[in-house]
Tab-separated table of C-alpha atoms and ligand atoms in Angstrom:
chain	number	residue	atom	x	y	z
A	1	UNK	CA	36.877	80.072	45.794
A	2	UNK	CA	34.439	77.442	44.702
A	3	UNK	CA	36.522	74.325	44.150
A	4	UNK	CA	37.839	72.244	46.991
A	5	UNK	CA	41.525	72.818	47.664
A	6	UNK	CA	44.115	71.262	49.920
A	7	UNK	CA	46.503	73.365	51.996
A	8	UNK	CA	49.446	71.407	53.364
A	9	UNK	CA	50.402	72.520	56.881
A	10	UNK	CA	53.870	71.259	57.758
A	11	UNK	CA	54.945	71.008	61.380
A	12	UNK	CA	58.738	70.902	60.910
A	13	UNK	CA	59.342	68.955	64.133
A	14	UNK	CA	58.447	65.267	64.577
A	15	UNK	CA	55.945	65.677	67.443
A	16	UNK	CA	52.645	64.075	66.400
A	17	UNK	CA	50.831	65.754	69.298
A	18	UNK	CA	51.989	69.169	68.132
A	19	UNK	CA	51.077	68.329	64.535
A	20	UNK	CA	47.544	67.620	65.790
A	21	UNK	CA	47.354	70.914	67.708
A	22	UNK	CA	48.549	72.801	64.623
A	23	UNK	CA	46.180	70.918	62.301
A	24	UNK	CA	43.190	71.633	64.546
A	25	UNK	CA	44.054	75.346	64.698
A	26	UNK	CA	44.381	75.444	60.909
A	27	UNK	CA	41.022	73.695	60.417
A	28	UNK	CA	39.329	76.084	62.861
A	29	UNK	CA	39.964	79.026	60.512
A	30	UNK	CA	40.025	77.352	57.088
A	31	UNK	CA	37.271	78.080	54.572
A	32	UNK	CA	34.656	75.324	54.109
A	33	UNK	CA	36.202	74.605	50.707
A	34	UNK	CA	39.696	74.137	52.166
A	35	UNK	CA	40.977	70.776	53.317
A	36	UNK	CA	43.910	70.932	55.746
A	37	UNK	CA	46.575	68.278	55.339
A	38	UNK	CA	48.633	68.480	58.552
A	39	UNK	CA	51.932	66.626	58.305
A	40	UNK	CA	55.346	66.378	59.933
A	41	UNK	CA	58.626	64.859	58.780
A	42	UNK	CA	59.180	61.167	59.515
A	43	UNK	CA	62.722	61.910	60.695
A	44	UNK	CA	64.305	64.950	62.297
A	45	UNK	CA	64.102	66.721	65.636
A	46	UNK	CA	61.347	66.379	68.258
A	47	UNK	CA	61.269	70.158	68.722
A	48	UNK	CA	63.029	73.136	67.191
A	49	UNK	CA	64.713	75.449	69.666
A	50	UNK	CA	67.947	76.561	68.034
A	51	UNK	CA	69.976	76.985	64.866
A	52	UNK	CA	71.140	73.338	64.856
A	53	UNK	CA	67.557	72.082	65.210
A	54	UNK	CA	66.476	74.325	62.345
A	55	UNK	CA	69.236	73.022	60.078
A	56	UNK	CA	68.279	69.406	60.801
A	57	UNK	CA	64.547	70.076	60.356
A	58	UNK	CA	64.940	71.831	57.011
A	59	UNK	CA	65.494	68.690	54.912
A	60	UNK	CA	62.310	67.166	56.382
A	61	UNK	CA	60.419	70.337	55.445
A	62	UNK	CA	61.696	70.136	51.866
A	63	UNK	CA	60.728	66.448	51.624
A	64	UNK	CA	57.206	67.351	52.737
A	65	UNK	CA	56.985	70.257	50.272
A	66	UNK	CA	57.952	67.898	47.447
A	67	UNK	CA	55.392	65.294	48.613
A	68	UNK	CA	52.672	67.945	48.918
A	69	UNK	CA	53.407	69.297	45.474
A	70	UNK	CA	53.181	65.770	44.026
A	71	UNK	CA	49.803	65.351	45.770
A	72	UNK	CA	48.558	68.544	44.129
A	73	UNK	CA	48.119	70.758	47.217
A	74	UNK	CA	47.400	74.396	46.376
A	75	UNK	CA	49.831	75.832	48.917
A	76	UNK	CA	51.947	75.126	51.977
A	77	UNK	CA	52.393	76.493	55.498
A	78	UNK	CA	55.655	76.041	57.422
A	79	UNK	CA	54.344	75.878	60.983
A	80	UNK	CA	57.411	76.617	63.088
A	81	UNK	CA	58.162	80.131	64.325
A	82	UNK	CA	61.682	80.153	62.862
A	83	UNK	CA	60.218	79.655	59.350
A	84	UNK	CA	62.918	77.000	58.712
A	85	UNK	CA	63.729	76.416	55.058
A	86	UNK	CA	61.232	79.021	53.814
A	87	UNK	CA	63.097	80.283	50.745
A	88	UNK	CA	64.354	76.807	49.782
A	89	UNK	CA	60.765	75.556	50.096
A	90	UNK	CA	59.595	78.349	47.773
A	91	UNK	CA	62.097	77.175	45.156
A	92	UNK	CA	60.723	73.622	45.308
A	93	UNK	CA	57.047	74.546	45.513
A	94	UNK	CA	54.681	75.496	42.751
A	95	UNK	CA	52.068	77.110	44.999
A	96	UNK	CA	52.575	79.744	47.706
A	97	UNK	CA	54.582	78.846	50.819
A	98	UNK	CA	53.985	80.913	53.958
A	99	UNK	CA	55.912	80.730	57.224
A	100	UNK	CA	53.998	81.267	60.454
A	101	UNK	CA	56.423	83.901	61.769
A	102	UNK	CA	56.194	86.049	58.644
A	103	UNK	CA	52.399	85.580	58.517
A	104	UNK	CA	51.892	86.588	62.139
A	105	UNK	CA	54.274	89.551	61.901
A	106	UNK	CA	52.614	90.842	58.726
A	107	UNK	CA	49.110	90.533	60.208
A	108	UNK	CA	50.129	92.122	63.504
A	109	UNK	CA	51.320	95.238	61.632
A	110	UNK	CA	47.868	95.535	60.060
A	111	UNK	CA	46.029	95.689	63.375
A	112	UNK	CA	48.543	97.561	65.541
A	113	UNK	CA	51.417	99.978	65.034
A	114	UNK	CA	53.630	97.957	67.397
A	115	UNK	CA	53.548	94.347	68.504
A	116	UNK	CA	55.313	92.157	71.062
A	117	UNK	CA	56.318	88.519	70.640
A	118	UNK	CA	55.882	85.819	73.297
A	119	UNK	CA	57.959	82.728	72.565
A	120	UNK	CA	59.336	79.635	74.308
A	121	UNK	CA	63.024	79.496	75.319
A	122	UNK	CA	65.274	82.567	75.610
A	123	UNK	CA	67.554	81.149	72.893
A	124	UNK	CA	64.698	81.179	70.368
A	125	UNK	CA	64.355	84.942	70.931
A	126	UNK	CA	67.517	85.343	68.829
A	127	UNK	CA	65.904	83.457	65.943
A	128	UNK	CA	62.816	85.670	66.102
A	129	UNK	CA	65.033	88.791	66.177
A	130	UNK	CA	66.852	87.645	63.046
A	131	UNK	CA	63.500	87.157	61.293
A	132	UNK	CA	62.327	90.621	62.341
A	133	UNK	CA	65.476	92.032	60.714
A	134	UNK	CA	65.175	89.880	57.604
A	135	UNK	CA	61.500	90.728	57.066
A	136	UNK	CA	61.930	94.431	57.883
A	137	UNK	CA	59.691	94.377	60.973
A	138	UNK	CA	62.261	95.501	63.554
A	139	UNK	CA	60.651	98.935	63.810
A	140	UNK	CA	57.273	97.340	64.461
A	141	UNK	CA	58.333	95.052	67.299
A	142	UNK	CA	58.406	96.618	70.764
A	143	UNK	CA	59.777	93.644	72.708
A	144	UNK	CA	60.278	89.885	72.779
A	145	UNK	CA	59.431	87.710	75.778
A	146	UNK	CA	60.351	84.087	76.533
A	147	UNK	CA	58.229	81.891	78.809
A	148	UNK	CA	61.442	79.947	79.543
A	149	UNK	CA	59.878	76.535	78.899
A	150	UNK	CA	60.758	74.154	76.058
A	151	UNK	CA	58.479	73.773	73.041
A	152	UNK	CA	57.173	70.348	74.058
A	153	UNK	CA	56.006	71.666	77.455
A	154	UNK	CA	53.084	73.046	75.435
A	155	UNK	CA	52.054	69.427	74.728
A	156	UNK	CA	52.473	67.876	78.207
A	157	UNK	CA	48.804	68.278	79.136
A	158	UNK	CA	49.515	70.094	82.416
A	159	UNK	CA	48.489	73.545	81.224
A	160	UNK	CA	51.561	75.062	82.924
A	161	UNK	CA	53.092	76.322	79.681
A	162	UNK	CA	49.746	77.716	78.514
A	163	UNK	CA	49.421	79.673	81.777
A	164	UNK	CA	52.961	81.028	81.278
A	165	UNK	CA	52.025	82.157	77.761
A	166	UNK	CA	48.969	83.898	79.229
A	167	UNK	CA	51.113	85.617	81.878
A	168	UNK	CA	53.660	86.559	79.205
A	169	UNK	CA	50.961	88.164	77.082
A	170	UNK	CA	49.566	90.098	80.067
A	171	UNK	CA	53.085	91.322	80.927
A	172	UNK	CA	53.747	92.285	77.305
A	173	UNK	CA	50.498	94.260	77.119
A	174	UNK	CA	51.219	96.108	80.378
A	175	UNK	CA	54.945	96.788	79.874
A	176	UNK	CA	55.511	97.278	76.161
A	177	UNK	CA	52.671	99.518	75.084
A	178	UNK	CA	52.096	97.125	72.191
A	179	UNK	CA	48.721	97.002	70.508
A	180	UNK	CA	49.059	93.344	69.523
A	181	UNK	CA	50.958	90.231	70.565
A	182	UNK	CA	52.381	87.572	68.257
A	183	UNK	CA	52.497	84.021	69.622
A	184	UNK	CA	56.004	82.737	68.930
A	185	UNK	CA	55.523	78.975	68.571
A	186	UNK	CA	53.368	76.651	66.467
A	187	UNK	CA	52.381	74.826	69.655
A	188	UNK	CA	50.623	77.991	70.880
A	189	UNK	CA	48.258	78.042	67.894
A	190	UNK	CA	45.211	76.995	69.932
A	191	UNK	CA	45.573	79.851	72.441
A	192	UNK	CA	45.044	82.935	70.292
A	193	UNK	CA	41.260	83.135	70.214
A	194	UNK	CA	40.718	82.892	73.994
A	195	UNK	CA	43.616	85.227	74.831
A	196	UNK	CA	42.331	87.796	72.343
A	197	UNK	CA	39.006	87.804	74.179
A	198	UNK	CA	40.533	87.884	77.647
A	199	UNK	CA	43.158	90.569	77.000
A	200	UNK	CA	41.075	92.697	74.664
A	201	UNK	CA	43.904	93.146	72.127
A	202	UNK	CA	44.708	91.089	69.004
A	203	UNK	CA	46.755	87.992	69.887
A	204	UNK	CA	48.026	86.721	66.558
A	205	UNK	CA	48.656	83.039	65.870
A	206	UNK	CA	50.791	82.455	62.800
A	207	UNK	CA	49.195	79.131	61.848
A	208	UNK	CA	45.760	80.674	61.346
A	209	UNK	CA	47.308	83.768	59.748
A	210	UNK	CA	49.327	81.671	57.292
A	211	UNK	CA	46.341	79.490	56.305
A	212	UNK	CA	44.268	82.597	55.537
A	213	UNK	CA	47.176	84.096	53.555
A	214	UNK	CA	47.542	80.969	51.435
A	215	UNK	CA	43.776	80.980	50.812
A	216	UNK	CA	43.928	84.664	49.814
A	217	UNK	CA	46.886	84.211	47.457
A	218	UNK	CA	45.260	81.193	45.813
A	219	UNK	CA	41.932	83.025	45.447
A	220	UNK	CA	43.786	85.926	43.793
A	221	UNK	CA	45.594	83.555	41.446
A	222	UNK	CA	48.980	84.519	42.935
A	223	UNK	CA	51.654	81.897	43.363
A	224	UNK	CA	55.374	81.683	44.123
A	225	UNK	CA	57.232	83.575	41.405
A	226	UNK	CA	59.316	81.351	39.178
A	227	UNK	CA	61.084	84.362	37.716
A	228	UNK	CA	64.462	84.760	39.371
A	229	UNK	CA	65.819	83.228	42.549
A	230	UNK	CA	62.651	81.340	43.511
A	231	UNK	CA	62.658	79.414	40.228
A	232	UNK	CA	62.824	75.624	40.630
A	233	UNK	CA	66.285	74.504	41.780
A	234	UNK	CA	68.800	74.056	38.979
A	235	UNK	CA	68.836	70.346	38.168
A	236	UNK	CA	72.118	68.877	39.206
A	237	UNK	CA	73.468	65.684	40.667
A	238	UNK	CA	72.237	65.038	44.182
A	239	UNK	CA	73.953	62.107	45.818
A	240	UNK	CA	73.328	59.665	48.644
A	241	UNK	CA	70.459	60.430	51.004
A	242	UNK	CA	69.537	63.583	49.039
A	243	UNK	CA	68.992	61.836	45.671
A	244	UNK	CA	65.219	61.678	46.165
A	245	UNK	CA	64.940	65.486	46.432
A	246	UNK	CA	65.621	65.818	42.714
B	301	2AL	C1	59.245	76.391	67.471
B	301	2AL	C2	58.000	76.089	66.852
B	301	2AL	O1	57.160	76.886	66.470
B	301	2AL	N1	57.986	74.753	66.735
B	301	2AL	C3	59.119	74.246	67.249
B	301	2AL	O2	59.408	73.039	67.300
B	301	2AL	N2	59.874	75.282	67.706
B	301	2AL	N3	59.701	77.668	67.710
B	301	2AL	C4	59.727	78.274	68.931
B	301	2AL	N4	60.209	79.523	68.962
B	301	2AL	O3	59.364	77.724	69.931
């Protein structure tokens, strides 16, 4: 990698504070030749904590993918732990698109035989379970834990949510026999490095993992396959508010 390249990191919710946290975590691991373009949709949901939120957020993700592609970014990261709109985004994108849940799960399996997940609300545990099934990582995941605080508690400046994540990771390490822990929210991206040092086991943040995966794929000259189902969407009439996605 010699040329400068831009990786677009999309926070699928509309929280600017969380977009900043995610962007900073991405920049902390990016290669010197990588520029991180951290963005979020202009309209959508303030945080993503359920199936409805994911459905609403997905159009904003696709709009950002289209904008990033037009700006010539080399790849995209979807920085929400439900990986909302991942396959649709791959159809629209030219470069690689990596979701933070899939990135973190993949990396965790490379440093431990079993991992645990620490996420936000109990209802988001179901979303993570579905992803484990979809990606084939069920056998690798020992347990899922919820800190029982909403996503935006990670941005309130009190440190309460961060302490709950820390306690959740300690509990997961002690109870589950897992060799690694996956942080189950984009808003936890800034916690991985310190927790890894404190707990002495790999604590995997999907934002950093996804940025390094995009860099690796680009360096290897590998991009989203346009042979088969991930080919660009079939051109057809899109009406009303969706016209601009064509
Ligand atoms: C998330 C996430 O990463 N961002 C968001 O808004 N909701 N997912 C989660 N499980 O907390």
